[in-house]
Coordinates of C-alpha atoms in Angstrom, one line a residue:
X1 CA -12.4 56.0 -66.0
X2 CA -10.1 52.9 -67.3
X3 CA -9.2 53.2 -63.5
X4 CA -9.4 50.0 -61.1
X5 CA -12.8 50.1 -59.3
X6 CA -11.4 48.6 -55.9
X7 CA -7.8 46.6 -55.9
X8 CA -7.4 45.0 -52.9
X9 CA -4.5 42.6 -51.4
X10 CA -5.3 38.6 -51.6
X11 CA -7.7 37.7 -48.3
X12 CA -4.7 34.6 -47.7
X13 CA -6.3 33.3 -44.2
X14 CA -8.6 36.6 -43.2
X15 CA -11.3 35.6 -41.1
X16 CA -14.7 37.1 -40.8
X17 CA -16.1 37.9 -37.4
X18 CA -20.0 36.5 -36.7
X19 CA -22.3 39.7 -35.8
X20 CA -24.3 38.7 -32.2
X21 CA -26.2 41.5 -31.3
X22 CA -27.2 41.9 -27.2
X23 CA -30.1 44.1 -27.2
X24 CA -31.5 44.3 -29.8
X25 CA -33.7 42.5 -32.1
X26 CA -32.7 40.9 -35.5
X27 CA -33.3 42.7 -38.7
X28 CA -36.7 41.2 -41.0
X29 CA -35.1 39.0 -43.3
X30 CA -36.0 40.6 -47.2
X31 CA -38.5 38.3 -49.1
X32 CA -37.4 37.1 -52.7
X33 CA -39.4 35.6 -55.4
X34 CA -41.1 32.0 -54.6
X35 CA -38.6 29.0 -54.1
X36 CA -35.7 31.3 -53.1
X37 CA -34.0 31.9 -49.3
X38 CA -34.9 35.2 -47.4
X39 CA -32.2 37.6 -47.7
X40 CA -30.6 38.4 -44.4
X41 CA -29.0 41.6 -42.8
X42 CA -27.9 39.4 -39.5
X43 CA -24.2 40.7 -41.0
X44 CA -21.9 41.9 -43.3
X45 CA -20.8 40.2 -46.3
X46 CA -16.8 39.2 -46.1
X47 CA -14.7 42.5 -46.7
X48 CA -12.3 41.1 -49.1
X49 CA -14.9 39.7 -51.4
X50 CA -16.1 43.8 -52.0
X51 CA -12.1 44.9 -52.3
X52 CA -12.8 47.0 -48.8
X53 CA -10.3 47.2 -45.8
X54 CA -12.6 48.4 -42.9
X55 CA -15.4 46.6 -41.9
X56 CA -17.6 49.8 -41.5
X57 CA -17.3 50.6 -44.9
X58 CA -19.2 47.0 -46.2
X59 CA -23.0 47.3 -46.9
X60 CA -23.7 44.3 -48.5
X61 CA -25.5 41.7 -46.3
X62 CA -26.3 38.3 -48.5
X63 CA -27.0 37.4 -51.9
X64 CA -29.2 35.1 -53.4
X65 CA -29.1 33.7 -57.4
X66 CA -32.6 33.6 -58.8
X67 CA -31.9 32.8 -62.1
X68 CA -28.9 32.0 -64.8
X69 CA -28.2 35.8 -64.5
X70 CA -30.2 37.1 -62.1
X71 CA -30.0 37.7 -58.7
X72 CA -31.2 39.4 -55.7
X73 CA -28.3 41.7 -53.5
X74 CA -29.0 42.7 -50.2
X75 CA -27.6 45.9 -48.2
X76 CA -28.3 47.6 -45.2
X77 CA -27.0 51.4 -45.5
X78 CA -26.6 53.7 -42.2
X79 CA -28.7 56.3 -40.5
X80 CA -26.0 58.8 -40.8
X81 CA -21.9 58.6 -42.3
X82 CA -18.6 60.1 -42.0
X83 CA -19.0 60.7 -45.9
X84 CA -22.2 59.2 -47.7
X85 CA -24.4 61.3 -45.0
X86 CA -28.3 62.0 -45.6
X87 CA -28.3 64.8 -47.3
X88 CA -30.7 68.0 -46.1
X89 CA -33.9 66.4 -47.7
X90 CA -33.3 63.7 -45.1
X91 CA -32.5 61.4 -47.6
X92 CA -29.8 59.3 -48.7
X93 CA -27.3 60.1 -50.1
X94 CA -26.9 58.7 -53.4
X95 CA -23.5 58.1 -54.2
X96 CA -24.6 55.8 -51.2
X97 CA -26.0 53.6 -54.2
X98 CA -23.2 53.5 -56.8
X99 CA -21.0 52.6 -54.1
X100 CA -23.9 49.9 -53.2
X101 CA -23.7 48.7 -56.9
X102 CA -19.6 48.6 -57.3
X103 CA -19.8 46.1 -53.9
X104 CA -22.6 44.4 -55.9
X105 CA -20.7 43.7 -58.7
X106 CA -17.4 42.8 -57.3
X107 CA -19.1 40.3 -54.4
X108 CA -21.1 38.8 -57.3
X109 CA -17.8 38.3 -59.6
X110 CA -15.4 36.7 -56.7
X111 CA -18.6 34.6 -54.9
X112 CA -20.6 32.9 -58.3
X113 CA -18.5 33.7 -61.6
X114 CA -14.8 32.6 -60.1
X115 CA -13.5 35.8 -61.3
X116 CA -10.1 35.3 -59.2
X117 CA -10.1 37.3 -56.0
X118 CA -6.3 38.9 -57.3
X119 CA -7.6 40.0 -60.3
X120 CA -7.6 44.1 -60.6
X121 CA -11.0 45.6 -61.3
X122 CA -11.0 48.0 -64.3
X123 CA -14.3 50.7 -64.7
X124 CA -15.5 52.2 -67.6
X125 CA -18.8 53.4 -67.0
X126 CA -21.3 54.0 -64.5
X127 CA -24.7 55.1 -64.4
X128 CA -27.3 55.7 -61.6
X129 CA -30.4 57.4 -61.5
X130 CA -33.4 57.8 -58.2
X131 CA -36.7 57.8 -59.6
X132 CA -38.2 58.1 -55.9
X133 CA -36.6 60.1 -53.5
X134 CA -39.3 59.7 -50.8
X135 CA -38.4 56.0 -50.6
X136 CA -35.2 56.6 -49.4
X137 CA -35.7 58.9 -46.3
X138 CA -34.2 58.2 -43.5
X139 CA -36.4 56.9 -40.5
X140 CA -35.5 55.5 -37.3
X141 CA -33.7 52.5 -38.1
X142 CA -31.3 51.7 -41.1
X143 CA -32.3 51.3 -44.7
X144 CA -32.5 48.1 -45.4
X145 CA -32.6 47.8 -49.7
X146 CA -32.5 45.1 -52.5
X147 CA -30.7 45.4 -55.9
X148 CA -32.7 43.2 -58.0
X149 CA -29.1 42.8 -60.5
X150 CA -28.9 41.2 -63.8
X151 CA -25.6 40.1 -64.8
X152 CA -23.9 40.7 -68.0
X153 CA -21.1 39.4 -69.5
X154 CA -19.0 42.0 -72.2
X155 CA -16.4 40.9 -73.6
X156 CA -15.2 38.0 -71.4
X157 CA -12.0 36.2 -72.1
X158 CA -11.2 34.3 -69.1
X159 CA -9.6 32.9 -67.3
X160 CA -6.9 36.1 -67.3
X161 CA -10.1 39.1 -68.2
X162 CA -12.9 38.9 -67.6
X163 CA -15.7 41.6 -68.8
X164 CA -18.8 41.9 -66.8
X165 CA -22.1 44.5 -66.9
X166 CA -24.5 44.6 -63.4
X167 CA -27.7 45.7 -64.2
X168 CA -29.7 46.6 -60.9
X169 CA -33.5 48.0 -59.9
X170 CA -33.0 49.5 -56.5
X171 CA -35.8 48.3 -53.9
X172 CA -36.7 49.4 -50.7
X173 CA -39.7 47.4 -49.0
X174 CA -40.7 46.4 -52.3
X175 CA -41.1 49.9 -54.0
X176 CA -39.0 50.3 -56.7
X177 CA -37.4 53.6 -56.5
X178 CA -33.4 53.6 -58.3
X179 CA -31.8 52.1 -60.9
X180 CA -28.1 51.3 -62.2
X181 CA -25.4 49.8 -63.9
X182 CA -21.3 49.3 -63.7
X183 CA -19.1 48.2 -66.3
X184 CA -16.0 46.7 -65.6
X185 CA -13.4 44.5 -66.1
X186 CA -11.5 42.5 -64.1
X187 CA -7.8 41.5 -65.2
X188 CA -4.5 39.9 -64.2
X189 CA -1.6 41.7 -62.6
X190 CA 0.4 40.8 -65.8
X191 CA -2.4 42.2 -67.8
X192 CA -3.1 45.7 -65.7
X193 CA 0.5 46.6 -65.7
X194 CA 0.3 46.5 -69.7
X195 CA -2.7 48.4 -69.7
X196 CA -1.3 51.2 -67.1
X197 CA 1.9 51.4 -69.8
X198 CA 3.7 50.9 -66.9
X199 CA 5.3 48.3 -64.0
X200 CA 2.6 47.3 -61.8
X201 CA 3.0 48.8 -58.9
X202 CA 3.6 46.0 -55.2
X203 CA 0.7 45.3 -53.9
X204 CA 0.1 47.0 -50.5
X205 CA 2.3 50.6 -51.4
X206 CA 0.0 53.2 -52.7
X207 CA 2.3 56.3 -54.9
X208 CA 2.6 59.4 -53.5
X209 CA 0.3 62.1 -54.1
X210 CA 0.9 65.6 -55.3
X211 CA 3.5 68.2 -53.4
X212 CA 1.3 70.5 -51.0
X213 CA 0.5 73.7 -53.2
X214 CA -1.4 76.8 -51.9
X215 CA -4.7 75.8 -52.7
X216 CA -8.1 77.4 -51.6
X217 CA -10.2 74.6 -50.3
X218 CA -14.2 74.9 -51.3
X219 CA -16.3 75.3 -47.6
X220 CA -17.7 72.2 -46.8
X221 CA -21.2 73.2 -46.7
X222 CA -21.1 74.6 -49.8
X223 CA -20.3 71.2 -51.8
X224 CA -22.9 69.5 -49.6
X225 CA -20.3 68.0 -46.9
X226 CA -20.6 68.1 -43.3
X227 CA -16.5 67.9 -42.8
X228 CA -13.9 70.1 -44.5
X229 CA -11.7 66.2 -44.7
X230 CA -14.4 65.6 -47.5
X231 CA -14.3 68.5 -49.3
X232 CA -12.6 67.5 -53.1
X233 CA -12.6 70.8 -54.5
X234 CA -10.0 73.5 -54.5
X235 CA -8.3 75.7 -56.8
X236 CA -5.1 78.2 -56.8
X237 CA -7.2 81.8 -56.8
X238 CA -11.0 82.7 -57.0
X239 CA -11.0 82.9 -60.8
X240 CA -9.4 79.7 -61.6
X241 CA -10.8 76.5 -62.5
X242 CA -11.8 73.7 -59.7
X243 CA -9.9 70.8 -59.4
X244 CA -9.8 67.4 -57.7
X245 CA -8.1 67.5 -54.5
X246 CA -5.9 63.6 -53.8
X247 CA -5.8 62.5 -50.8
X248 CA -4.2 59.6 -50.0
X249 CA -4.6 59.3 -46.3
X250 CA -8.8 59.9 -46.2
X251 CA -9.9 56.9 -44.7
X252 CA -12.5 56.5 -46.7
X253 CA -11.8 57.0 -50.6
X254 CA -8.5 55.8 -50.1
X255 CA -10.1 52.6 -48.0
X256 CA -6.6 50.7 -49.4
X257 CA -3.8 52.1 -50.8
X258 CA -4.3 52.5 -55.1
X259 CA -1.8 53.6 -57.9
X260 CA -4.6 55.4 -59.2
X261 CA -7.3 57.7 -58.7
X262 CA -10.2 55.4 -57.5
X263 CA -13.2 56.0 -59.1
X264 CA -15.9 57.4 -56.2
X265 CA -13.3 59.9 -55.8
X266 CA -13.7 61.4 -59.3
X267 CA -17.4 61.0 -58.9
X268 CA -17.5 62.9 -56.0
X269 CA -15.6 65.7 -57.6
X270 CA -18.5 65.8 -60.2
X271 CA -20.8 65.3 -57.0
X272 CA -19.3 68.4 -55.4
X273 CA -18.9 71.0 -58.7
X274 CA -22.4 70.1 -59.1
X275 CA -23.3 71.1 -55.7
X276 CA -21.2 74.1 -55.9
X277 CA -23.0 75.4 -59.0
X278 CA -26.3 75.0 -58.0
X279 CA -25.8 76.3 -54.4
X280 CA -24.4 80.4 -54.8
X281 CA -24.2 82.0 -51.8
X282 CA -27.3 83.6 -52.0
X283 CA -29.4 80.7 -52.9
X284 CA -32.9 81.3 -50.6
X285 CA -33.6 78.2 -48.1
X286 CA -36.0 77.1 -50.4
X287 CA -34.4 76.8 -53.9
X288 CA -31.7 74.0 -53.2
X289 CA -31.6 71.3 -55.6
X290 CA -31.0 67.2 -55.1
X291 CA -28.8 64.8 -57.0
X292 CA -31.1 62.4 -58.8
X293 CA -28.5 60.6 -61.5
X294 CA -25.0 60.9 -62.6
X295 CA -23.9 58.8 -65.9
X296 CA -20.0 58.2 -66.2
X297 CA -17.8 57.2 -69.0
X298 CA -14.3 56.5 -67.8
X299 CA -11.7 56.7 -70.6
X300 CA -8.3 56.5 -69.0
X301 CA -6.5 56.3 -65.8
X302 CA -6.2 59.1 -63.6
X303 CA -2.6 59.7 -62.0
X304 CA -2.3 60.6 -58.0
X305 CA 0.9 63.1 -59.1
X306 CA -0.4 65.1 -61.8
X307 CA -3.2 68.6 -61.1
X308 CA -7.0 67.0 -62.3
X309 CA -9.0 70.1 -63.4
X310 CA -13.2 69.6 -63.4
X311 CA -14.1 71.7 -66.5
X312 CA -18.2 72.6 -66.8
X313 CA -18.9 71.8 -70.5
X314 CA -23.0 72.5 -70.7
X315 CA -25.7 73.3 -68.2
X316 CA -29.4 72.9 -69.1
X317 CA -32.3 74.0 -67.2
X318 CA -35.7 72.2 -67.8
X319 CA -38.1 75.2 -65.7
X320 CA -41.2 72.5 -66.5
X321 CA -39.5 69.4 -64.6
X322 CA -37.9 71.5 -62.2
X323 CA -34.4 69.4 -63.0
X324 CA -30.5 70.8 -64.3
X325 CA -28.4 68.7 -66.3
X326 CA -25.1 69.2 -65.4
X327 CA -22.1 68.1 -68.1
X328 CA -18.6 68.0 -66.6
X329 CA -15.2 66.4 -67.3
X330 CA -12.2 65.7 -65.7
X331 CA -9.0 66.3 -67.3
X332 CA -5.7 65.6 -66.5
X333 CA -2.4 66.8 -68.8
X334 CA -5.3 67.9 -71.2
X335 CA -6.4 64.1 -71.5
X336 CA -10.0 63.8 -70.6
X337 CA -10.3 60.8 -67.9
X338 CA -14.1 60.6 -67.7
X339 CA -17.6 62.1 -68.7
X340 CA -20.2 63.2 -66.5
X341 CA -23.6 63.7 -67.5
X342 CA -25.5 64.4 -64.2
X343 CA -29.3 65.0 -63.5
X344 CA -30.2 67.3 -60.4
X345 CA -33.5 67.9 -58.7
X346 CA -35.0 71.5 -57.6
X347 CA -36.0 71.4 -53.7
X348 CA -39.2 69.2 -53.2
X349 CA -39.0 67.2 -55.5
X350 CA -36.4 64.6 -52.9
X351 CA -39.1 64.4 -50.3
X352 CA -42.3 64.2 -51.3
X353 CA -42.7 68.2 -51.8
X354 CA -40.4 68.9 -48.4
X355 CA -38.4 72.0 -49.5
X356 CA -34.6 71.1 -49.0
X357 CA -32.7 73.4 -46.5
X358 CA -30.0 75.1 -48.1
X359 CA -28.1 78.2 -46.1
X360 CA -25.5 80.6 -47.6
X361 CA -22.6 80.1 -47.3
X362 CA -18.8 80.7 -48.3
X363 CA -17.3 79.3 -51.4
X364 CA -14.2 78.5 -49.8
X365 CA -12.3 77.7 -46.1

């Protein structure tokens, strides 16, 4: 949606500490194409270069240019994560892929294309698809991934407006297992304020979220989450539509202050509603679904102080492939903020035929 993919205060004199493990051997460097240096997994890139406040939320470790518009980007995915935890099928969270694409675009913009650190990034569209889920099975070590990335300028008018799209192929151990893309524009504060239709908010200050209301919150297990605080679906009563919960105090969704609903929060809402629809309380253990892909069109900013409804537009089941396609909208005050087309695979597709466990759980907590 027309919302910053991420904004972050100017880094100033920010300094990056090197990581020097004492008891662990360094992770093997990923090979690159002939004539290019190897990618490193020794430490994360500087956090301000991917618009993150918490070092723990930085997944990128390195990048190397392989052509005029092509790059290889290295990232390390944790074996477990407070939010992006492995699925019940034992594979990495697919939204971890989308967050890695976001970080890669922001990092390449600053490190290789001279986009100023003070510019605001505004998302227009994102997409990803996992084509080989079994390759993302979490083993005994963090998952080292490589993005084979192509940079495309779209409506680029520097220095005040940069338009860009990053298209990537996801590989693990040289094995291609997914692809994705993200399109954004980066603008200065003046143009950002014009796009927002009101004065720019002071850096480092967030708009207060909606006033507390007596809402029912979905049970975390019903939406594929482990912690209640990570559930973003609420509603006023059992027959009411689901809404996107906006918790500006959430340490990951709102890693730093924002004056809008972050893109990744909206994607999480779409994912959780899809999981809820495909895993009713009577779902047998061998009949679950896993998210295989999303395509999201971003249409408008999501404000923090007005309810956002998540609306189901279409549900299409393909019995031959075992996949289900869902079309969902995020709507605020009668205005569509974003449209999502997602694809879900039946149990057994994600891990080479191993069925995912989906316990019967209550719908609210």
